[in-house]
Amino acid sequence: MPVKEPVQKINGKICFTTTAMCEALNVSRETLSVWESKGCPKTARGWWPLWDILRWRGLIPLAGNQEGQAEEPLAVKRLRYDASLKEAKVEEITFKNEATQKMYVSKEEATAEIRRFYPVLKKSVLTFCRRIVAEVEPYVDRAVVKRVEKIITELTLDALGQISVPGVFTAPKRKQKKGGN
């Protein structure tokens, strides 16, 4: 069996055998296999393009991108992304600390705000229903107008009832008139 040359030119690229590439980069075969699974360029089975691998590892800069600027080496990109990851983690920790130190809106404040807002929303939505009925009224019979108003009002009240989660909002009970109904 003839001995394989450790270096060949394949598709215009200088390629090393797996053994020669491992020796040149001082890595193991397993490392090359892991690199390949992560996207490291490989010309053919057992052949690795030297310059493409050096560019892929970020050891030499790329010739340039579409804008004509040299692209960052992978090591620099990694540092930049690591820094942004650490910043995000700091923000998360800061948020957790603020939450434990009660630097957030309390449940009571939120509930009070919702209780204040809900009646205004209800009145506005029901007014909107009446406005729709007023627009439809000239074109249909009075009985149809009443039926449309009833349907829209029921649907609106159902939707508003679904918004008011039990325990968060309880609608104030209407006062009954003295002297009967």
GROMACS .gro file of C-alpha atoms in nm:
model
  181
    1MET     CA    1   0.000   0.000   0.000
    2PRO     CA    2   0.152   0.334  -0.102
    3VAL     CA    3   0.220   0.590   0.172
    4LYS     CA    4  -0.016   0.887   0.156
    5GLU     CA    5   0.152   1.225   0.110
    6PRO     CA    6   0.073   1.445   0.414
    7VAL     CA    7   0.010   1.753   0.195
    8GLN     CA    8  -0.186   1.785  -0.130
    9LYS     CA    9  -0.351   2.058  -0.329
   10ILE     CA   10  -0.724   1.981  -0.357
   11ASN     CA   11  -0.960   2.222  -0.536
   12GLY     CA   12  -0.688   2.487  -0.530
   13LYS     CA   13  -0.644   2.461  -0.152
   14ILE     CA   14  -0.347   2.332   0.041
   15CYS     CA   15  -0.479   2.037   0.240
   16PHE     CA   16  -0.322   1.828   0.512
   17THR     CA   17  -0.408   1.474   0.613
   18THR     CA   18  -0.577   1.432   0.949
   19THR     CA   19  -0.252   1.310   1.105
   20ALA     CA   20  -0.048   1.598   0.960
   21MET     CA   21  -0.311   1.855   1.064
   22CYS     CA   22  -0.316   1.717   1.419
   23GLU     CA   23   0.063   1.748   1.436
   24ALA     CA   24   0.064   2.098   1.282
   25LEU     CA   25  -0.201   2.235   1.518
   26ASN     CA   26  -0.094   2.022   1.815
   27VAL     CA   27  -0.444   1.879   1.865
   28SER     CA   28  -0.592   1.529   1.877
   29ARG     CA   29  -0.808   1.353   1.620
   30GLU     CA   30  -1.104   1.388   1.856
   31THR     CA   31  -1.055   1.765   1.864
   32LEU     CA   32  -1.065   1.779   1.484
   33SER     CA   33  -1.380   1.568   1.489
   34VAL     CA   34  -1.544   1.804   1.739
   35TRP     CA   35  -1.437   2.104   1.530
   36GLU     CA   36  -1.589   1.942   1.222
   37SER     CA   37  -1.922   1.899   1.402
   38LYS     CA   38  -1.907   2.269   1.496
   39GLY     CA   39  -1.859   2.375   1.134
   40CYS     CA   40  -1.485   2.353   1.074
   41PRO     CA   41  -1.416   2.329   0.698
   42LYS     CA   42  -1.309   1.990   0.560
   43THR     CA   43  -1.220   1.931   0.196
   44ALA     CA   44  -1.260   1.554   0.176
   45ARG     CA   45  -1.250   1.250   0.400
   46GLY     CA   46  -0.918   1.269   0.581
   47TRP     CA   47  -0.817   1.601   0.422
   48TRP     CA   48  -0.828   1.941   0.591
   49PRO     CA   49  -0.768   2.281   0.424
   50LEU     CA   50  -0.500   2.455   0.631
   51TRP     CA   51  -0.584   2.822   0.564
   52ASP     CA   52  -0.960   2.771   0.597
   53ILE     CA   53  -0.912   2.606   0.937
   54LEU     CA   54  -0.683   2.886   1.056
   55ARG     CA   55  -0.945   3.142   0.947
   56TRP     CA   56  -1.224   2.938   1.107
   57ARG     CA   57  -1.034   2.929   1.437
   58GLY     CA   58  -0.974   3.304   1.415
   59LEU     CA   59  -0.597   3.270   1.409
   60ILE     CA   60  -0.567   3.470   1.088
   61PRO     CA   61  -0.806   3.747   0.977
   62LEU     CA   62  -1.045   3.698   0.689
   63ALA     CA   63  -0.973   3.881   0.365
   64GLY     CA   64  -1.279   4.103   0.412
   65ASN     CA   65  -1.655   4.109   0.399
   66GLN     CA   66  -1.900   4.277   0.161
   67GLU     CA   67  -1.834   4.625   0.300
   68GLY     CA   68  -1.461   4.583   0.244
   69GLN     CA   69  -1.382   4.584   0.616
   70ALA     CA   70  -1.186   4.304   0.775
   71GLU     CA   71  -1.411   4.079   0.982
   72GLU     CA   72  -1.337   4.031   1.351
   73PRO     CA   73  -1.146   3.719   1.444
   74LEU     CA   74  -1.354   3.459   1.623
   75ALA     CA   75  -1.163   3.512   1.947
   76VAL     CA   76  -1.261   3.881   1.950
   77LYS     CA   77  -1.623   3.796   1.867
   78ARG     CA   78  -1.629   3.546   2.150
   79LEU     CA   79  -1.495   3.802   2.396
   80ARG     CA   80  -1.757   4.054   2.284
   81TYR     CA   81  -2.042   3.805   2.317
   82ASP     CA   82  -1.912   3.683   2.653
   83ALA     CA   83  -1.911   4.044   2.775
   84SER     CA   84  -2.269   4.099   2.658
   85LEU     CA   85  -2.374   3.773   2.826
   86LYS     CA   86  -2.217   3.887   3.152
   87GLU     CA   87  -2.396   4.223   3.124
   88ALA     CA   88  -2.727   4.041   3.078
   89LYS     CA   89  -2.654   3.826   3.383
   90VAL     CA   90  -2.573   4.138   3.587
   91GLU     CA   91  -2.906   4.291   3.480
   92GLU     CA   92  -3.088   3.972   3.582
   93ILE     CA   93  -2.917   3.965   3.922
   94THR     CA   94  -2.992   4.336   3.973
   95PHE     CA   95  -3.358   4.274   3.893
   96LYS     CA   96  -3.373   3.983   4.138
   97ASN     CA   97  -3.207   4.196   4.407
   98GLU     CA   98  -3.454   4.479   4.351
   99ALA     CA   99  -3.740   4.230   4.376
  100THR     CA  100  -3.609   4.092   4.705
  101GLN     CA  101  -3.557   4.445   4.837
  102LYS     CA  102  -3.918   4.528   4.744
  103MET     CA  103  -3.824   4.786   4.481
  104TYR     CA  104  -4.122   4.684   4.272
  105VAL     CA  105  -4.489   4.771   4.262
  106SER     CA  106  -4.667   4.605   4.550
  107LYS     CA  107  -4.974   4.393   4.497
  108GLU     CA  108  -5.183   4.642   4.690
  109GLU     CA  109  -5.077   4.931   4.465
  110ALA     CA  110  -5.143   4.729   4.151
  111THR     CA  111  -5.481   4.615   4.282
  112ALA     CA  112  -5.577   4.970   4.375
  113GLU     CA  113  -5.478   5.092   4.029
  114ILE     CA  114  -5.682   4.817   3.863
  115ARG     CA  115  -5.981   4.894   4.084
  116ARG     CA  116  -5.955   5.258   3.983
  117PHE     CA  117  -5.913   5.179   3.614
  118TYR     CA  118  -6.173   4.904   3.572
  119PRO     CA  119  -6.489   5.117   3.621
  120VAL     CA  120  -6.356   5.371   3.371
  121LEU     CA  121  -6.292   5.092   3.121
  122LYS     CA  122  -6.637   4.944   3.181
  123LYS     CA  123  -6.809   5.278   3.130
  124SER     CA  124  -6.611   5.348   2.812
  125VAL     CA  125  -6.680   5.008   2.661
  126LEU     CA  126  -7.051   5.022   2.741
  127THR     CA  127  -7.068   5.371   2.592
  128PHE     CA  128  -6.902   5.229   2.282
  129CYS     CA  129  -7.180   4.966   2.266
  130ARG     CA  130  -7.448   5.235   2.282
  131ARG     CA  131  -7.267   5.429   2.010
  132ILE     CA  132  -7.277   5.126   1.779
  133VAL     CA  133  -7.650   5.082   1.842
  134ALA     CA  134  -7.708   5.452   1.770
  135GLU     CA  135  -7.533   5.412   1.433
  136VAL     CA  136  -7.739   5.104   1.341
  137GLU     CA  137  -8.078   5.241   1.460
  138PRO     CA  138  -8.176   5.439   1.147
  139TYR     CA  139  -8.138   5.133   0.926
  140VAL     CA  140  -8.334   4.866   1.118
  141ASP     CA  141  -8.653   4.819   1.322
  142ARG     CA  142  -8.670   4.915   1.688
  143ALA     CA  143  -8.700   4.548   1.792
  144VAL     CA  144  -8.380   4.462   1.605
  145VAL     CA  145  -8.205   4.760   1.766
  146LYS     CA  146  -8.302   4.637   2.113
  147ARG     CA  147  -8.188   4.283   2.032
  148VAL     CA  148  -7.852   4.406   1.894
  149GLU     CA  149  -7.802   4.630   2.198
  150LYS     CA  150  -7.878   4.340   2.432
  151ILE     CA  151  -7.639   4.103   2.251
  152ILE     CA  152  -7.354   4.356   2.240
  153THR     CA  153  -7.404   4.452   2.604
  154GLU     CA  154  -7.410   4.087   2.716
  155LEU     CA  155  -7.095   4.006   2.520
  156THR     CA  156  -6.922   4.314   2.657
  157LEU     CA  157  -7.019   4.238   3.015
  158ASP     CA  158  -6.903   3.877   2.972
  159ALA     CA  159  -6.567   3.997   2.841
  160LEU     CA  160  -6.533   4.247   3.125
  161GLY     CA  161  -6.626   3.971   3.370
  162GLN     CA  162  -6.347   3.753   3.232
  163ILE     CA  163  -6.100   4.037   3.274
  164SER     CA  164  -6.189   4.078   3.639
  165VAL     CA  165  -6.015   3.774   3.786
  166PRO     CA  166  -6.170   3.656   4.113
  167GLY     CA  167  -5.977   3.790   4.407
  168VAL     CA  168  -5.842   4.086   4.216
  169PHE     CA  169  -6.155   4.281   4.131
  170THR     CA  170  -6.495   4.270   4.284
  171ALA     CA  171  -6.750   4.499   4.133
  172PRO     CA  172  -6.912   4.732   4.384
  173LYS     CA  173  -7.268   4.630   4.459
  174ARG     CA  174  -7.532   4.876   4.355
  175LYS     CA  175  -7.727   5.041   4.630
  176GLN     CA  176  -8.094   4.959   4.626
  177LYS     CA  177  -8.341   5.242   4.632
  178LYS     CA  178  -8.534   5.284   4.953
  179GLY     CA  179  -8.902   5.213   4.934
  180GLY     CA  180  -8.894   4.909   4.709
  181ASN     CA  181  -8.715   4.786   4.402
   0.00000   0.00000   0.00000
